[in-house]
Tab-separated table of C-alpha atoms in Angstrom:
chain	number	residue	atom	x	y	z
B	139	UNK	CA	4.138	0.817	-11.919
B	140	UNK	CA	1.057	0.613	-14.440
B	141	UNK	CA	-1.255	3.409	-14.801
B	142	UNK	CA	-4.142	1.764	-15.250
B	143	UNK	CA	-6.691	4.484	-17.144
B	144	UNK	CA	-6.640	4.493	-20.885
B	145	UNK	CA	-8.393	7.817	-21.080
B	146	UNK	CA	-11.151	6.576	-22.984
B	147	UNK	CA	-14.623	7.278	-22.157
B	148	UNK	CA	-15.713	3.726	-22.005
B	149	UNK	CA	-12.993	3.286	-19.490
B	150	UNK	CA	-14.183	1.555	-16.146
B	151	UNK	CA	-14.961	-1.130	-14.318
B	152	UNK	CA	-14.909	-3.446	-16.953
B	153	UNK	CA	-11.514	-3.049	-17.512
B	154	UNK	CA	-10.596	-3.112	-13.762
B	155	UNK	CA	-12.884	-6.563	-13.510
B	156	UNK	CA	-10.247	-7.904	-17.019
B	157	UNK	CA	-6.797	-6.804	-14.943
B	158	UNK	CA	-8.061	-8.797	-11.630
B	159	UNK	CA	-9.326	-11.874	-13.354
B	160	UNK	CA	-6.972	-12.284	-16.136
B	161	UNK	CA	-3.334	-10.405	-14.582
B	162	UNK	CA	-3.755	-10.374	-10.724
B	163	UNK	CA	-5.711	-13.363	-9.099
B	164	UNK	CA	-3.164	-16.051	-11.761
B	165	UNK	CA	-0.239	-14.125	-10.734
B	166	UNK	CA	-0.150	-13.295	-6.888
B	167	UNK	CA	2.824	-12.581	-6.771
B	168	UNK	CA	2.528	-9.501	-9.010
B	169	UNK	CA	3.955	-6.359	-7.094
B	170	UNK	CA	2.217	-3.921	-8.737
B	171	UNK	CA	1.938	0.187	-8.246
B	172	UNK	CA	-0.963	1.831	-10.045
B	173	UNK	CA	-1.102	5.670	-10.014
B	174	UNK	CA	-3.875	8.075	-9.502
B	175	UNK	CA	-6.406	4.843	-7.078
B	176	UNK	CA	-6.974	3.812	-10.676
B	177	UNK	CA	-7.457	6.708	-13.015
B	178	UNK	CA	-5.951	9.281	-14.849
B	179	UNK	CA	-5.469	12.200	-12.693
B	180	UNK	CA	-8.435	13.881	-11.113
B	181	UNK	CA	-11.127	12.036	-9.537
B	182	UNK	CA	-14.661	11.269	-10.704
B	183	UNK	CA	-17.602	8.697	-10.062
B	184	UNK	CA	-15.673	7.104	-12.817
B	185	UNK	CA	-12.797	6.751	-10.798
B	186	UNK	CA	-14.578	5.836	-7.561
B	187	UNK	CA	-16.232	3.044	-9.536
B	188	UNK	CA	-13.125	1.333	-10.463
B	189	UNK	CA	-11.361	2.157	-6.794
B	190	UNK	CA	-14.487	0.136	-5.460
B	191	UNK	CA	-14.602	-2.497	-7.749
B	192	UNK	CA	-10.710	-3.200	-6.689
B	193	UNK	CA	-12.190	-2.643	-2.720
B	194	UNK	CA	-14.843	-5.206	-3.452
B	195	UNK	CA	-12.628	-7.593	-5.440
B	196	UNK	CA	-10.453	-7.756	-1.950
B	197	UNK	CA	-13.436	-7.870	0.439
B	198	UNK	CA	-15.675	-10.530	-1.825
B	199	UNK	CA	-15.230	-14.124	-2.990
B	200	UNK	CA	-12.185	-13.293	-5.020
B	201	UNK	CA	-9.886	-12.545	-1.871
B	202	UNK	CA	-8.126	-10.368	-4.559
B	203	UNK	CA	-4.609	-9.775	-1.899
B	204	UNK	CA	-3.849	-6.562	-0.760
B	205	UNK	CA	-0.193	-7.259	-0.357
B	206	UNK	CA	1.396	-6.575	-3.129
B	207	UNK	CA	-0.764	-4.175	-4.762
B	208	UNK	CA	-0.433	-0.667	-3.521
B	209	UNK	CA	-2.278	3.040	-4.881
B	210	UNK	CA	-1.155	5.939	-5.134
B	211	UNK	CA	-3.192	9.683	-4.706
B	212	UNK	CA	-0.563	11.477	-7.462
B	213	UNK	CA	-3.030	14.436	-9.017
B	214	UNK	CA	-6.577	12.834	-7.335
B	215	UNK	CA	-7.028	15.737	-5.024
B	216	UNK	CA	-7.016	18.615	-7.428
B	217	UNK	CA	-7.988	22.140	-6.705
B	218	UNK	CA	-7.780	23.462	-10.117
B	219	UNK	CA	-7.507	22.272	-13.614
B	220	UNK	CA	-3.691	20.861	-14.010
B	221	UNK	CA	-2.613	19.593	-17.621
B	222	UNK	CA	-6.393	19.619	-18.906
B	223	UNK	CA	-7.742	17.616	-15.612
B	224	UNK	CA	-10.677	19.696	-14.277
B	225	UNK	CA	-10.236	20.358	-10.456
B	226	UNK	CA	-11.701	17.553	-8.268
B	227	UNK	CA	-15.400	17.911	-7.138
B	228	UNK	CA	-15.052	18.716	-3.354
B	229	UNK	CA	-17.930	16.875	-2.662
B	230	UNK	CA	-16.131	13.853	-3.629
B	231	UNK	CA	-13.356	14.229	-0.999
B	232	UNK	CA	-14.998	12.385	1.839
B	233	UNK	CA	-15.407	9.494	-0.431
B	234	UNK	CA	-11.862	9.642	-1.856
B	235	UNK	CA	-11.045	9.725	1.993
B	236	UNK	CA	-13.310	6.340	2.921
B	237	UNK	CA	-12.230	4.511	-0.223
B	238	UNK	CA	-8.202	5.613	0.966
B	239	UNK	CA	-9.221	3.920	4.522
B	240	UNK	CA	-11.221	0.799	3.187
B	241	UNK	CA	-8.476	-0.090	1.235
B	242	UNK	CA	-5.575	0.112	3.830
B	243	UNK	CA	-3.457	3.207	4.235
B	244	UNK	CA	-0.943	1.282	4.588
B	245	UNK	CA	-1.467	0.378	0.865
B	246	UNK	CA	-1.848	3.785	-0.512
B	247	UNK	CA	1.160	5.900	-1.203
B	248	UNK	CA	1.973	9.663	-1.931
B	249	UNK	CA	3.671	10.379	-5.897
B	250	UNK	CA	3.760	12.522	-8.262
B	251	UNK	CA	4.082	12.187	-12.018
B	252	UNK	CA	5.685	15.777	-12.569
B	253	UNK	CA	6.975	18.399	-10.491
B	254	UNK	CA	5.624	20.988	-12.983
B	255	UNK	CA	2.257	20.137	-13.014
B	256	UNK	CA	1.390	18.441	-9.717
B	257	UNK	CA	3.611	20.808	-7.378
B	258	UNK	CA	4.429	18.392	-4.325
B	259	UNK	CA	3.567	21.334	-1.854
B	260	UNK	CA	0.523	22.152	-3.157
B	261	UNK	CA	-0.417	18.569	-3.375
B	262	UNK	CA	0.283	17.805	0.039
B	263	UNK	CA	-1.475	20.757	1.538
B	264	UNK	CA	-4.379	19.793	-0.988
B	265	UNK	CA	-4.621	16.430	0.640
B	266	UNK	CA	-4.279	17.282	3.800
B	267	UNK	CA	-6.839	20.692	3.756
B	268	UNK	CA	-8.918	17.986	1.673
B	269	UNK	CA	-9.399	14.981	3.041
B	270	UNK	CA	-10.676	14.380	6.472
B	271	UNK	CA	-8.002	11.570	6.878
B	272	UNK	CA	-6.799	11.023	11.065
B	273	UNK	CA	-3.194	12.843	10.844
B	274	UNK	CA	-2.229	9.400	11.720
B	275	UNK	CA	-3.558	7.723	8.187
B	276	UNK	CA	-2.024	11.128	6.395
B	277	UNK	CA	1.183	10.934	8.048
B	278	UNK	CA	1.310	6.936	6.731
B	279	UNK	CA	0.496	7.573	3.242
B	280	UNK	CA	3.116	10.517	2.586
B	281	UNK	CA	5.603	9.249	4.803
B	282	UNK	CA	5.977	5.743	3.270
B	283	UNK	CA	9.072	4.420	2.108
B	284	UNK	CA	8.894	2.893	-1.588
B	285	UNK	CA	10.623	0.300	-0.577
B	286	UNK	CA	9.026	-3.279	-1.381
C-alpha cells in the first residue's frame, strides 16, 4: 500500500508521470495498492488529473499493466468535510464513476483509513447514493476480497 499524494499543492500529474516511468513500467511485477484513486482523501480536478494520467498510461503506448496495480475509493466520495477534507463536489461524481469503470472495477477496491473519520456505513451509502455505478460494478468493488 502507498498513498501516493504528498499534500502539496504542486502535487499532480507530474509526480504520477515519475512513479510510472521510474517505479512501475521497470518493475512489473510491483503489486501495488494506492489509496484514495491517487489522492489524499476527497476528490478534485486535481485528483481526476492524476486518476487519468494512470487511465491513459494503461490505454497509451506505455501499456502501463493493470494487473497488479489496484485503487481504492477510501474518503473520495465525501459528503461533508472529514479530518479537514472539504466534502466532494457532487458534480464530480459522474466522473469519479467513469474514471472507476475505465479503469476496471475489478481493479478498484473499497477501504478505509479510519473508522472514526471515514465511518464504513456512511461511506458505503455515500458511494452507492453517489455514484451512478450498475449495482453490479458496486457490488464488485465493496465485495472484493484483498486477497492477491
Amino acid at each position: 500500500i502507498m498513498h501516493f499524494s504528498n499534500g502539496r499543492q504542486d502535487f499532480g500529474v507530474a509526480n504520477t508521470k515519475i512513479l510510472i516511468q521510474e517505479i512501475l513500467l521497470p518493475h512489473p511485477d510491483l503489486k501495488l495498492h494506492i489509496p484514495h484513486m491517487g489522492g489524499g482523501g476527497g476528490y478534485s480536478s486535481n485528483e481526476a488529473a492524476v486518476f487519468d494520467s494512470f487511465i491513459a498510461a494503461a490505454n497509451g503506448a506505455t501499456a502501463l499493466s493493470r494487473d497488479h496495480l489496484f485503487f481504492d475509493i477510501s474518503g473520495v466520495v465525501l459528503t461533508e468535510t472529514r479530518l479537514g477534507i472539504p466534502p466532494t463536489d457532487p458534480t464530480l461524481f459522474p466522473l469519479i464513476a467513469s474514471q472507476i469503470q475505465m479503469w476496471g472495477v475489478e481493479h478498484i477496491r473499497w477501504g478505509s483509513d479510519s473508522w472514526f473519520a471515514d465511518n464504513p456505513k456512511d461511506s458505503l451509502a455515500n458511494i452507492g447514493a453517489g455514484l451512478t455505478l450498475p449495482d453490479e460494478a458496486y457490488n464488485t468493488i465493496v465485495r472484493q476480497d484483498w486477497v492477491w
